[in-house]
Short mmCIF file of C-alpha atoms in Angstrom, two decimals:
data_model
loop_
_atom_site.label_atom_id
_atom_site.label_comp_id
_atom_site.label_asym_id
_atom_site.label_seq_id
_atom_site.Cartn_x
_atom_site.Cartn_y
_atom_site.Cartn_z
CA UNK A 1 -59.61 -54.61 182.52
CA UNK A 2 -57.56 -52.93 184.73
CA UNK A 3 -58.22 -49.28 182.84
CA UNK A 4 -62.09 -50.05 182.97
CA UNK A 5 -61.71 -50.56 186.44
CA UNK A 6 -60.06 -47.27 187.17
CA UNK A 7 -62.38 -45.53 184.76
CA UNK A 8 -65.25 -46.61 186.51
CA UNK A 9 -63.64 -45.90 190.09
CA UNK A 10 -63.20 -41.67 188.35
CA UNK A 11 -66.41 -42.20 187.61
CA UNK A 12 -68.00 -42.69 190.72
CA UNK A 13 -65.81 -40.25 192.21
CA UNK A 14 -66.82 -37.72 190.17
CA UNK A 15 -70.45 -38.23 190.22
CA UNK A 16 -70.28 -38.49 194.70
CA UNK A 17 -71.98 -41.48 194.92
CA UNK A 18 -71.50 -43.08 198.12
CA UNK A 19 -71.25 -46.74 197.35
CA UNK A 20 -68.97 -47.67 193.78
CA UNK A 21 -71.52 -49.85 192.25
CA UNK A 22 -74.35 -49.47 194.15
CA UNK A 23 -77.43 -47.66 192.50
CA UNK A 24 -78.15 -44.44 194.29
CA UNK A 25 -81.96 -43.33 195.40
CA UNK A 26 -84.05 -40.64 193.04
CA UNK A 27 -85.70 -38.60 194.66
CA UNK A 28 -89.42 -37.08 193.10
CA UNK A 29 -90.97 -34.53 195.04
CA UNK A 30 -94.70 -33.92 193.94
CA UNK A 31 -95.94 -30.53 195.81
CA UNK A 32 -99.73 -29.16 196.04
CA UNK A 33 -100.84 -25.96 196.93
CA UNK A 34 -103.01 -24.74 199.79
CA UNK A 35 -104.31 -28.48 200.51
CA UNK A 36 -106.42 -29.51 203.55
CA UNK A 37 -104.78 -32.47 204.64
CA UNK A 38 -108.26 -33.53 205.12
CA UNK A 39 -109.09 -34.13 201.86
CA UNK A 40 -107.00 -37.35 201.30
CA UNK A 41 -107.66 -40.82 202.36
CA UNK A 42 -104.42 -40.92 204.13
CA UNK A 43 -105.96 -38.33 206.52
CA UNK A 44 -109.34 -39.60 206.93
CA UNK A 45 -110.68 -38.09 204.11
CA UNK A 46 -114.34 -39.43 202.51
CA UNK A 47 -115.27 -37.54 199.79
CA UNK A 48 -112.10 -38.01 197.61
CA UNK A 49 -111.62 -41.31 196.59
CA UNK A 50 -106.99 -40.75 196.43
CA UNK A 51 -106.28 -44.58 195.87
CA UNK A 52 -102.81 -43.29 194.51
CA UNK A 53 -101.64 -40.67 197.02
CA UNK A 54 -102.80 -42.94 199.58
CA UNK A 55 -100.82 -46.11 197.82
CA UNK A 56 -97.60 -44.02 198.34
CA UNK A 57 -97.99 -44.35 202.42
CA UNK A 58 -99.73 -47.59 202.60
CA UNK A 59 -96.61 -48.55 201.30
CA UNK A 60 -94.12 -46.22 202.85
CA UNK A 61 -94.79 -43.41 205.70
CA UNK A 62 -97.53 -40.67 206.66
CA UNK A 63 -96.63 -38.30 208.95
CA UNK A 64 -99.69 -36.81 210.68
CA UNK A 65 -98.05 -33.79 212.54
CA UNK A 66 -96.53 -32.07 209.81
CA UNK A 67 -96.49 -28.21 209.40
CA UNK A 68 -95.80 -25.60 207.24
CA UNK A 69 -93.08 -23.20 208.75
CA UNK A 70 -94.63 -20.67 207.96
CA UNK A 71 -98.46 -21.12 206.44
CA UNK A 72 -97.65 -19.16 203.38
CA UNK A 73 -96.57 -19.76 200.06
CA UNK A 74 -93.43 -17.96 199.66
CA UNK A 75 -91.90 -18.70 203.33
CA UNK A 76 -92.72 -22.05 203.20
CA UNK A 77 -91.74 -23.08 200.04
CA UNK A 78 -88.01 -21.22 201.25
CA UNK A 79 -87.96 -23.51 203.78
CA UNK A 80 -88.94 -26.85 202.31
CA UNK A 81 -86.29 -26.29 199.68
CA UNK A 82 -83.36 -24.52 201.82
CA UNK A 83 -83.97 -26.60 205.22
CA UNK A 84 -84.07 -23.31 206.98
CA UNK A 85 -86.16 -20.78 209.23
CA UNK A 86 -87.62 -18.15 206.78
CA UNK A 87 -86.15 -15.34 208.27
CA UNK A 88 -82.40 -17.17 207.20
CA UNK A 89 -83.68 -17.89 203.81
CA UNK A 90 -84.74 -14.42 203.98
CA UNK A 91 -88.53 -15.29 202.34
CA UNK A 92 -90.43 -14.12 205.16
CA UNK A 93 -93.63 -13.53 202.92
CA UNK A 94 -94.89 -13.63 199.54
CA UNK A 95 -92.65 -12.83 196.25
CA UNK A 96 -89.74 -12.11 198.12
CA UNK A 97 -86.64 -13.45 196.38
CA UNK A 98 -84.76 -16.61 197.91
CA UNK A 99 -81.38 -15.70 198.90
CA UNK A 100 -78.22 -16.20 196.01
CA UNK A 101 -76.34 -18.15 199.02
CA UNK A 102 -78.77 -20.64 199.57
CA UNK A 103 -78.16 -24.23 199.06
CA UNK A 104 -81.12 -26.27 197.76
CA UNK A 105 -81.54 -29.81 198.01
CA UNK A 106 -81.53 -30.09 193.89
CA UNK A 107 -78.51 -28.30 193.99
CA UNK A 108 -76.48 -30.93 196.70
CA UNK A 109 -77.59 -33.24 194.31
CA UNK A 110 -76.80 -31.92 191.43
CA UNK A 111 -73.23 -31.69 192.55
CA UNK A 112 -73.43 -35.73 193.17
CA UNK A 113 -74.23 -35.96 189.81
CA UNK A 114 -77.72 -36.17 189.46
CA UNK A 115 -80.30 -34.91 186.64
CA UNK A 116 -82.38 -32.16 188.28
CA UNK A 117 -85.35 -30.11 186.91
CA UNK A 118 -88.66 -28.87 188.21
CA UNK A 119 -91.93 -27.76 186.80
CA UNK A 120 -94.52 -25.53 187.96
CA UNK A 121 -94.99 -22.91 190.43
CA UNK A 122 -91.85 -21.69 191.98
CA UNK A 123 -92.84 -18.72 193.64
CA UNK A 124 -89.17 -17.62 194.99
CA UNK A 125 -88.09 -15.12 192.62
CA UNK A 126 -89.81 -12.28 193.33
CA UNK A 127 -92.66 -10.71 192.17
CA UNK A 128 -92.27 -12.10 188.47
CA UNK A 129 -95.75 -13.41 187.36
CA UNK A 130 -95.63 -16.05 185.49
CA UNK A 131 -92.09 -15.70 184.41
CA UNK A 132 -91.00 -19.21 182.59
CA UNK A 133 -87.51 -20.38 183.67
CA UNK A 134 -86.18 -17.76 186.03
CA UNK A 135 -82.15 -17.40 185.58
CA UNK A 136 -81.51 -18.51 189.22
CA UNK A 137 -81.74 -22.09 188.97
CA UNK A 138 -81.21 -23.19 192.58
CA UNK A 139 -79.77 -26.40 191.35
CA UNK A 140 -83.13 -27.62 189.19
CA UNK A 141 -81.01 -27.63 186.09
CA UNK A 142 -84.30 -28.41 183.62
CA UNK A 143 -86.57 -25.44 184.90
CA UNK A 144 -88.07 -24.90 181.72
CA UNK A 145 -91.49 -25.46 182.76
CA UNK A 146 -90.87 -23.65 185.99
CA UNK A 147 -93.05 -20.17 186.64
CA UNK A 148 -92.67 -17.83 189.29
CA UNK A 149 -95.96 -16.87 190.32
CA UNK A 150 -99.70 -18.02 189.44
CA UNK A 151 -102.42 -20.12 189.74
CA UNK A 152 -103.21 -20.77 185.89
CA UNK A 153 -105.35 -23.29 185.04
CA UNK A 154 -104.08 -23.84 181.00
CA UNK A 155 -100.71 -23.85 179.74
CA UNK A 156 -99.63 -24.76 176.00
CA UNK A 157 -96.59 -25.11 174.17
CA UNK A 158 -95.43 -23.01 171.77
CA UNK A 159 -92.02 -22.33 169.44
CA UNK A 160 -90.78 -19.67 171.73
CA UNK A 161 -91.27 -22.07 174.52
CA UNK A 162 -94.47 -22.70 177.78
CA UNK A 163 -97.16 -19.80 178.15
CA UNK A 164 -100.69 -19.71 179.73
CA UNK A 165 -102.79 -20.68 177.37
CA UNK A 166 -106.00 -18.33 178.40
CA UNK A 167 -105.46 -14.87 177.55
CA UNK A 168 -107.72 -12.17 178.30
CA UNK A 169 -107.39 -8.39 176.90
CA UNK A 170 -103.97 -9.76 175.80
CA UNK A 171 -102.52 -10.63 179.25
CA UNK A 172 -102.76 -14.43 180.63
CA UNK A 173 -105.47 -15.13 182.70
CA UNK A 174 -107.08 -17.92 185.05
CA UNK A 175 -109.14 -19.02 182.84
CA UNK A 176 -109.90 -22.41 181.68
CA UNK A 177 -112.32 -22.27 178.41
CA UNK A 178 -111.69 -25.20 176.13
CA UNK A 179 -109.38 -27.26 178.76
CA UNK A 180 -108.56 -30.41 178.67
CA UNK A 181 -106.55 -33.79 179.70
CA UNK A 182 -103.57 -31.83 177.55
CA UNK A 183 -103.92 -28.40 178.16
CA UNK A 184 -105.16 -28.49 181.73
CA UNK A 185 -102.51 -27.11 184.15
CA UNK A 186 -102.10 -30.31 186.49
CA UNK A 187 -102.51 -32.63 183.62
CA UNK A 188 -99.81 -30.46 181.55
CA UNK A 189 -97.61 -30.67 183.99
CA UNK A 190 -97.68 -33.64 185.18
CA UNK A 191 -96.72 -34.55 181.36
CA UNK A 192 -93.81 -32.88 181.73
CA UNK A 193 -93.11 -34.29 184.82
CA UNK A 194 -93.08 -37.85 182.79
CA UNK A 195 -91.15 -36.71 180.33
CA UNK A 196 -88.81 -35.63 182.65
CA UNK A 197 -88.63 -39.60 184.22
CA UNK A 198 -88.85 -41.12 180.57
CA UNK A 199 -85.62 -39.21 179.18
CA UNK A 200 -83.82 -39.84 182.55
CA UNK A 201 -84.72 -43.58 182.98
CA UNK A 202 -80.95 -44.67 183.03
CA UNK A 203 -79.92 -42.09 185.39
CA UNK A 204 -80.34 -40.48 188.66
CA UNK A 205 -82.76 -37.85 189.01
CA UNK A 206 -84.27 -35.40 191.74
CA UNK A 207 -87.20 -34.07 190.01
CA UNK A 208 -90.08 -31.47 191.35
CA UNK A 209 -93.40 -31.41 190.22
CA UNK A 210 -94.94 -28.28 192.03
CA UNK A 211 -98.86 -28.24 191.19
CA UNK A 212 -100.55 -24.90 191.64
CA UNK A 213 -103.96 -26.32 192.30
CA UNK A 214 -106.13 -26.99 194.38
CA UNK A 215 -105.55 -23.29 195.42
CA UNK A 216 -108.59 -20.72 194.55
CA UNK A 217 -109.82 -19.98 192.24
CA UNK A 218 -111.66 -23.09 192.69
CA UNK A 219 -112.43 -23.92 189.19
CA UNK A 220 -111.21 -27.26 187.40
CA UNK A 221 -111.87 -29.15 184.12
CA UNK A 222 -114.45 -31.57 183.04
CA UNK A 223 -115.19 -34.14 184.27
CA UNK A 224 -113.83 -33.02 187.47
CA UNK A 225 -115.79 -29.90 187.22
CA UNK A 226 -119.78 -31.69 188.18
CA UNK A 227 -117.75 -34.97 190.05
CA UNK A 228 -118.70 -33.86 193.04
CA UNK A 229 -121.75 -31.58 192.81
CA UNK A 230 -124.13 -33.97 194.55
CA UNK A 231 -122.30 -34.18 197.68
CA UNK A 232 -123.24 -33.37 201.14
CA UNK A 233 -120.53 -31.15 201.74
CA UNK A 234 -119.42 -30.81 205.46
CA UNK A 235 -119.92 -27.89 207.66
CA UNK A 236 -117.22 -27.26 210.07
CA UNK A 237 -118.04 -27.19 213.38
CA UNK A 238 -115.82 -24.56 213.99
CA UNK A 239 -117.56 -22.34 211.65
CA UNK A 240 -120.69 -20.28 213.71
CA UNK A 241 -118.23 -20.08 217.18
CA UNK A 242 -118.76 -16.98 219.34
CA UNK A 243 -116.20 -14.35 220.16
CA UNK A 244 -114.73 -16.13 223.42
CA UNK A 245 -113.73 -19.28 221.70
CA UNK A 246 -112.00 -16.76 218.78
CA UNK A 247 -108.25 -15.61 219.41
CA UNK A 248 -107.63 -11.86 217.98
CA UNK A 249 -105.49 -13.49 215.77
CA UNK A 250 -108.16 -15.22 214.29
CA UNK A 251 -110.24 -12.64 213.60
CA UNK A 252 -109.09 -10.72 210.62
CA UNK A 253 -110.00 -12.49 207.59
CA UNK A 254 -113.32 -11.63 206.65
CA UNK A 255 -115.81 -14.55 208.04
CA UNK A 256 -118.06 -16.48 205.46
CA UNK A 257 -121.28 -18.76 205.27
CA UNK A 258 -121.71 -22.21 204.88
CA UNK A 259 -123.69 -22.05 201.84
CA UNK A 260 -119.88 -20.02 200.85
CA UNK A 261 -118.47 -24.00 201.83
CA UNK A 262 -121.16 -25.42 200.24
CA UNK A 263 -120.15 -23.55 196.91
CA UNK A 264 -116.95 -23.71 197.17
CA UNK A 265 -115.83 -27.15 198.09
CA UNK A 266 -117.60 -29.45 194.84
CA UNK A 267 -114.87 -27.84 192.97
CA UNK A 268 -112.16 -28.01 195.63
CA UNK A 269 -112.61 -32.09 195.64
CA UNK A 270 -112.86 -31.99 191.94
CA UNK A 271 -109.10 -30.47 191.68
CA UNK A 272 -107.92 -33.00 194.46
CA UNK A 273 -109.44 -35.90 192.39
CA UNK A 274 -107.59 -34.51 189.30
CA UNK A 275 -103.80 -34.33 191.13
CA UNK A 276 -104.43 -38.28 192.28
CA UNK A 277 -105.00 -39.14 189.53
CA UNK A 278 -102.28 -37.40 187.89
CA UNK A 279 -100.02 -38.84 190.84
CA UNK A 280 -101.38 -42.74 189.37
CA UNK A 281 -100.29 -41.51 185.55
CA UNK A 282 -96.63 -40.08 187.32
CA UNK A 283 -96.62 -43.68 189.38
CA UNK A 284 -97.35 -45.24 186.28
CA UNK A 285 -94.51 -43.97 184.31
CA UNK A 286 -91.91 -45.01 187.03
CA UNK A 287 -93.42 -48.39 186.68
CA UNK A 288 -92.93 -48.74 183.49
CA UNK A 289 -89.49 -47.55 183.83
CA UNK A 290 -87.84 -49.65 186.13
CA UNK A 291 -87.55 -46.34 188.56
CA UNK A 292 -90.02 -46.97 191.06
CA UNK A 293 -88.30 -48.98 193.73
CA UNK A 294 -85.42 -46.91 193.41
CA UNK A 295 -87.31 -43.89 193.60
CA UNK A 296 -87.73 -41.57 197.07
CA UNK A 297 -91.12 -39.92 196.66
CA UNK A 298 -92.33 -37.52 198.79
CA UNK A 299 -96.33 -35.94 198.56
CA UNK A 300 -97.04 -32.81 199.96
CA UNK A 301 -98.25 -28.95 200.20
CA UNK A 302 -97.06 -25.64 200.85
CA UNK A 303 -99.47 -24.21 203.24
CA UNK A 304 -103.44 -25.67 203.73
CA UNK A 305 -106.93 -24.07 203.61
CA UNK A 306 -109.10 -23.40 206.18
CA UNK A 307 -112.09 -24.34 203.26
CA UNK A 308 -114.44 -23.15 205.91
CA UNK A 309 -112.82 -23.98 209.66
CA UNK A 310 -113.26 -20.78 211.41
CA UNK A 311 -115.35 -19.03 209.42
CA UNK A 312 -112.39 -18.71 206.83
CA UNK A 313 -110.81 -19.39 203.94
CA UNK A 314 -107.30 -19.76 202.81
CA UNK A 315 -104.26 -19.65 205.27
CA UNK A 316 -101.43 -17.30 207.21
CA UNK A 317 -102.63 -18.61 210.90
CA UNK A 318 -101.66 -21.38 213.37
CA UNK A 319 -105.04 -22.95 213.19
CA UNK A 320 -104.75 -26.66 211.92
CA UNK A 321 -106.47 -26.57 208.36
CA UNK A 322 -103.92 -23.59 207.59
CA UNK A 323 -100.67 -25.05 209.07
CA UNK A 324 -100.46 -28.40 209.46
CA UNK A 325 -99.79 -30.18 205.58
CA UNK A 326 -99.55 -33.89 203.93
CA UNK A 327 -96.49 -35.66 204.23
CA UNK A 328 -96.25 -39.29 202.47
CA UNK A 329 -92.70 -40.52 202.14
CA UNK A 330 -92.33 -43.74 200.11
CA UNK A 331 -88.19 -45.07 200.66
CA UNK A 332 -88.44 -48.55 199.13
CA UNK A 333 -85.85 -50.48 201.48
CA UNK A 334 -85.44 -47.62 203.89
CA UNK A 335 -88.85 -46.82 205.47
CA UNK A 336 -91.59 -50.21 206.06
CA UNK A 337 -94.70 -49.94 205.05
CA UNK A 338 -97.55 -48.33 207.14
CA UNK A 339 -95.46 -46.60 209.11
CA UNK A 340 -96.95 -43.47 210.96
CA UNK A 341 -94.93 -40.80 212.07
CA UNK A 342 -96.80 -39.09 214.40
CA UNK A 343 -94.21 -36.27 216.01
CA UNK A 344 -94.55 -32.77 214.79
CA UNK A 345 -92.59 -32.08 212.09
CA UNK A 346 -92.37 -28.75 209.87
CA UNK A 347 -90.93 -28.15 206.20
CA UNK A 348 -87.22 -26.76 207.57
CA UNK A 349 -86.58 -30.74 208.58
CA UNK A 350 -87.65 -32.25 205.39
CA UNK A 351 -83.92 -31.11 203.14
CA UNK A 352 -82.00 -32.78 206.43
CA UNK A 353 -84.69 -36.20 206.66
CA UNK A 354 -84.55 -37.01 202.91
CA UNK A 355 -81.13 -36.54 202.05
CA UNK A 356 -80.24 -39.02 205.00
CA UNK A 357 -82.67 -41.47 203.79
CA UNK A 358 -80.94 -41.21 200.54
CA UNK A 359 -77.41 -41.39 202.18
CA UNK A 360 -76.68 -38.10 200.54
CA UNK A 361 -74.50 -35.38 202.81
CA UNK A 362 -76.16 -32.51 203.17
CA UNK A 363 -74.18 -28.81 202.58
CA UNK A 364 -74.58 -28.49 206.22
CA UNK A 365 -76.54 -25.13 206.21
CA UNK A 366 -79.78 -26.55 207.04
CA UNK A 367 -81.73 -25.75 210.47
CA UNK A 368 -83.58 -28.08 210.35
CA UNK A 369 -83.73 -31.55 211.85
CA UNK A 370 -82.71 -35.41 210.16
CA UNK A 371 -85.72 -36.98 211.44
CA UNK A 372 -84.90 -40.21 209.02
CA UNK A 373 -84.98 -42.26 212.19
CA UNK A 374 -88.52 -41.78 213.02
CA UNK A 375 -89.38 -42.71 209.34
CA UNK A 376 -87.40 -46.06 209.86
CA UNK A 377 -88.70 -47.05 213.06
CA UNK A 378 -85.21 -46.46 214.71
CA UNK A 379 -85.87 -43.24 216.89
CA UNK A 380 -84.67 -42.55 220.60
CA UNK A 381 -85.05 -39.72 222.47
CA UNK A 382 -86.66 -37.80 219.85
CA UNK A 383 -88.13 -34.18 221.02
CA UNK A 384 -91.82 -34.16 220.15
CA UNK A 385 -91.89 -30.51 219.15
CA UNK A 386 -91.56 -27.87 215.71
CA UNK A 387 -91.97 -24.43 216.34
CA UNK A 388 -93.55 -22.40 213.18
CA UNK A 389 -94.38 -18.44 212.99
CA UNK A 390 -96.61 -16.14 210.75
CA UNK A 391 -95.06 -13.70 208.23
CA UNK A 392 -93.10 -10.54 208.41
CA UNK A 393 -96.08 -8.04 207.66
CA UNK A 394 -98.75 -7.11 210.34
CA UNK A 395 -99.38 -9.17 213.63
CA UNK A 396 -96.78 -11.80 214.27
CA UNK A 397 -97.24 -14.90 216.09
CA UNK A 398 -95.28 -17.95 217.07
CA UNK A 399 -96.26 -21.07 218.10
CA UNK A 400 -94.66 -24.51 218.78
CA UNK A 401 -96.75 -27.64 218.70
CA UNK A 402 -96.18 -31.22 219.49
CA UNK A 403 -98.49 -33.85 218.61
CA UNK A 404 -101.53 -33.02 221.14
CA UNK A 405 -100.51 -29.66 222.38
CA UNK A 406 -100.00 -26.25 220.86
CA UNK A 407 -98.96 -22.78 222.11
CA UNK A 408 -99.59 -19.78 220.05
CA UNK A 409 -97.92 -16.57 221.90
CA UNK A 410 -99.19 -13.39 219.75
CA UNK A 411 -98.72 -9.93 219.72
CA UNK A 412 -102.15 -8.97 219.75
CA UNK A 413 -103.46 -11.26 222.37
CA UNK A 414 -102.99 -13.27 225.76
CA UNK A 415 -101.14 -17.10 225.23
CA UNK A 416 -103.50 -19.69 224.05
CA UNK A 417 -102.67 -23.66 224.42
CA UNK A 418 -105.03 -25.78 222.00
CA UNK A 419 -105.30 -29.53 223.06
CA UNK A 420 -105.31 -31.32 219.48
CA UNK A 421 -106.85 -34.96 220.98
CA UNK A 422 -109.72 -33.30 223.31
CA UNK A 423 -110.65 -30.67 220.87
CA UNK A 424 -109.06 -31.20 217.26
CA UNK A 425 -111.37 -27.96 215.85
CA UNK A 426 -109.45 -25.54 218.50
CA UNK A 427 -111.94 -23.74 220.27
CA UNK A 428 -111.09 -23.69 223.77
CA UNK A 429 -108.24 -21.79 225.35
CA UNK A 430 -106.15 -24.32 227.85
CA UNK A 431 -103.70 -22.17 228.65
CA UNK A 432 -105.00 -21.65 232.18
CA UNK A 433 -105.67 -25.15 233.31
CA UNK A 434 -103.84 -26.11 236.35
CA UNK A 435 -103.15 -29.33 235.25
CA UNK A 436 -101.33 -27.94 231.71
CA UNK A 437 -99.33 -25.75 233.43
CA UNK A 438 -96.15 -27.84 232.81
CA UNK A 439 -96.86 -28.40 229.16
CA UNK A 440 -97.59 -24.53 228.52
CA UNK A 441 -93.78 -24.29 230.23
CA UNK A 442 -91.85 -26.68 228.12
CA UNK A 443 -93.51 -25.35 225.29
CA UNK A 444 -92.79 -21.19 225.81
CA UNK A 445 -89.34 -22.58 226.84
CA UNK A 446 -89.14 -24.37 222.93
CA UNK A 447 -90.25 -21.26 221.66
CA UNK A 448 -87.46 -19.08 223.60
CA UNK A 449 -84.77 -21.50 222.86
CA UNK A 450 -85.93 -21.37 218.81
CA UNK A 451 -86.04 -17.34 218.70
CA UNK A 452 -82.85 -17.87 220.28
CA UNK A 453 -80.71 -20.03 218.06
CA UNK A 454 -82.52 -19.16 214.56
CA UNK A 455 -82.30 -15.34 215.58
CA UNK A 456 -86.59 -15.08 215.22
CA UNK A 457 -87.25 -11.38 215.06
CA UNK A 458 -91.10 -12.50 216.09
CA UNK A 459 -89.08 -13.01 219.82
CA UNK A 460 -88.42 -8.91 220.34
CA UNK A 461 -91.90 -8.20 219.35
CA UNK A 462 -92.50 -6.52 223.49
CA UNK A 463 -95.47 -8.54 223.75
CA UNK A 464 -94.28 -12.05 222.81
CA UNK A 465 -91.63 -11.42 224.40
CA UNK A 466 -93.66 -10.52 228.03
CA UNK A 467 -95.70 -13.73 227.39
CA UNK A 468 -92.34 -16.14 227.36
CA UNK A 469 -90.73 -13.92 230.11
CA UNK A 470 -93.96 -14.41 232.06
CA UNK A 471 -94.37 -18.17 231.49
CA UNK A 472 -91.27 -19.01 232.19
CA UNK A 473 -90.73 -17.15 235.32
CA UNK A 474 -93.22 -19.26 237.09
CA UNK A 475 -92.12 -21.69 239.37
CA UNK A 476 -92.92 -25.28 239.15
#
């Protein structure tokens, strides 16, 4: 008895648990790609009937400020995984490779002894494309199903191992000819995401189940393909503004129709429809083994899509339907049921938030902020505020947004301030009302004390750097 006991004490010093005996928290992390938050029922969304993405925060937490750092694959994806700003991960754009030195979240745990893997689009190594199973790990120990770059829409399996399953003039290709509930890339792997739970029912996991859709091409299998052909789709009202009501920054991206929306978006819904019900199948499996009230799950996106706002499509500026994301948390025991975090949040806190929920120590290399106590109801003091920025290449821009307000400093045009309650599609410019003066101030002065800390290059850029100066020398 008394060598059991100290056998079982090595054990759970080995393994870092934090409690001998008590079972530690999983942690499954299901991320979409370029999804308007708008689309799911948890955000007021209509069209999309998500009864299982939605059952994750009716029964844990949606938090309804929450932004990419950066509204870009690549520097997003850094952050959410690293806890830090991209320019410390260093992925300040697209298919730049995540720095050796940087700690993941998979890879603290990992260390505590839990099973790790991921599958699907990775998108930090480079310019790889789709390159299965890149050799830097990052602490996702099973990464056989992980791909660098891509949207592909088929996968199969094959002796040598994954590969895209449509080829065209004998490279892979985004087609989806003959898909189906098997071959289909959500559906595929979201299969090997249950696999994953099934072979690891008796232990813990961190698992990451990174979905490539509903990013373009906006194309998706039957029956999800005519699902929603008959809607009314909805035209932003944003769409037809004039010139005054349209920062430079905005400008850029080629501007598009509504019959473009009304094209577009049938599909769009139809991939949505397809990842919740993928997410019920994934919820399913941790039901049936035992894992799901000892499972941390966590829904959301890289980056969103303006699917029309604006006159645009896509992302890479600090207008809502590009920046701000989905974030359900579900903490059985940890975080009650309904709760609605509605601070601004971006992906640099979520490493910092989770791992505290889990009662994991972080590596202590994050940036980013433990905001566990707003998810438990326990908060005090809490700054409502998360600054984000654009990428390295072209016109930079920083902003910093709370729940109502946001500031966008640019280098290409004067401040704007965007009030979120009194006009949620952004078209006016507040940032010469009288009355916001103080808000514009406490803002810029976030902004100058983030480019400060985190070492933002955006900050030298002369004319950012004339806005803050100029701001903040007002007086009160």
């Amino acid at each position: 008895m008394q060598m059991l006991r100290l056998l079982t004490l090595t054990a759970c010093i080995f393994t870092g648990l934090t409690v001998c005996g008590a079972r530690p928290m999983n942690l499954l992390v299901i991320q979409s790609d370029e999804h308007h938050f708008k689309t799911l029922g948890s955000y007021g969304g209509r069209i999309v009937e998500t009864p299982n993405i939605d059952w994750i925060g009716n029964t844990g937490a949606v938090a309804t400020s929450f932004y990419a750092t950066s509204p870009v694959c690549s520097p997003s994806r850094g952050s959410l995984v690293s806890g830090r700003y991209p320019q410390n991960t260093p992925v300040t754009n697209n298919n730049i490779r995540l720095g050796d030195d940087i700690i993941t979240f998979a890879e603290i745990l990992r260390r505590k002894g839990y099973a790790t893997g991921f599958a699907g689009k990775w998108h930090l190594d480079g310019d790889g494309k789709p390159q299965w199973a890149p050799k830097r790990k990052f602490g996702f120990e099973d990464n056989r199903y992980m791909f660098n770059r891509g949207h592909w829409k088929m996968f199969e399996d094959t002796p040598a191992g994954p590969r895209v399953a449509s080829i065209k003039k004998g490279k892979p290709d985004y087609g989806l000819v003959g898909a189906d509930e098997k071959s289909f890339a959500t559906d595929w792997l979201a299969d090997k995401a249950i696999d994953f739970l099934d072979t690891n029912r008796g232990k813990p996991f961190c698992y990451m189940l990174s979905l490539p859709d509903p990013h373009g091409p906006n194309t998706v299998r039957a029956p999800y393909d005519t699902w929603y052909q008959d809607v009314t789709v909805p035209i932003p009202r944003s769409l037809d503004k004039t010139r005054e009501q349209t920062p430079r920054w905005g400008m850029r991206a080629p501007r598009i129709t509504a019959d473009t929306v009304r094209t577009l978006m049938p599909k769009y819904y139809g991939m949505v429809k397809c990842i919740d019900d993928n997410v019920g199948r994934i919820l399913g499996a941790l039901r049936r083994n035992r894992q799901l009230e000892h499972t941390l799950i966590v829904f959301t996106s890289d980056h969103g899509d303006l699917c029309g706002e604006h006159g645009r499509l896509n992302k890479g500026v600090p207008y809502e339907g590009s920046a701000r994301i989905p974030f359900i948390l579900r903490c059985p025991g940890k975080v009650p049921a309904g709760t609605v975090v509605k601070e601004a949040l971006s992906c640099v806190d979520f490493l910092p938030t989770v791992l505290k929920l889990m009662d994991v120590r972080t590596a202590g290399k994050e940036q980013g902020r433990d905001a566990s106590s707003l998810f438990t109801g326990k908060a005090e003091d809490w700054k409502d505020v998360a600054c984000i920025r654009s990428t390295s290449a072209g016109h930079p821009w920083l902003a910093a947004t709370s729940d109502r307000y946001k500031l966008v400093l640019s280098a290409e045009d004067r401040p704007w301030l965007f009030d979120l309650q009194s006009d949620p599609d952004e078209l006016k410019n507040r940032a010469e009302d009288p009355g916001l003066q103080q808000m514009v101030r406490f803002l810029a002065g976030e902004l100058k004390d983030y480019c400060r800390e985190f070492k933002d290059p955006h900050g030298d850029n002369p004319a950012i750097r004339k806005a803050l100066n100029e701001i903040l020398a007002v007086k009160k």
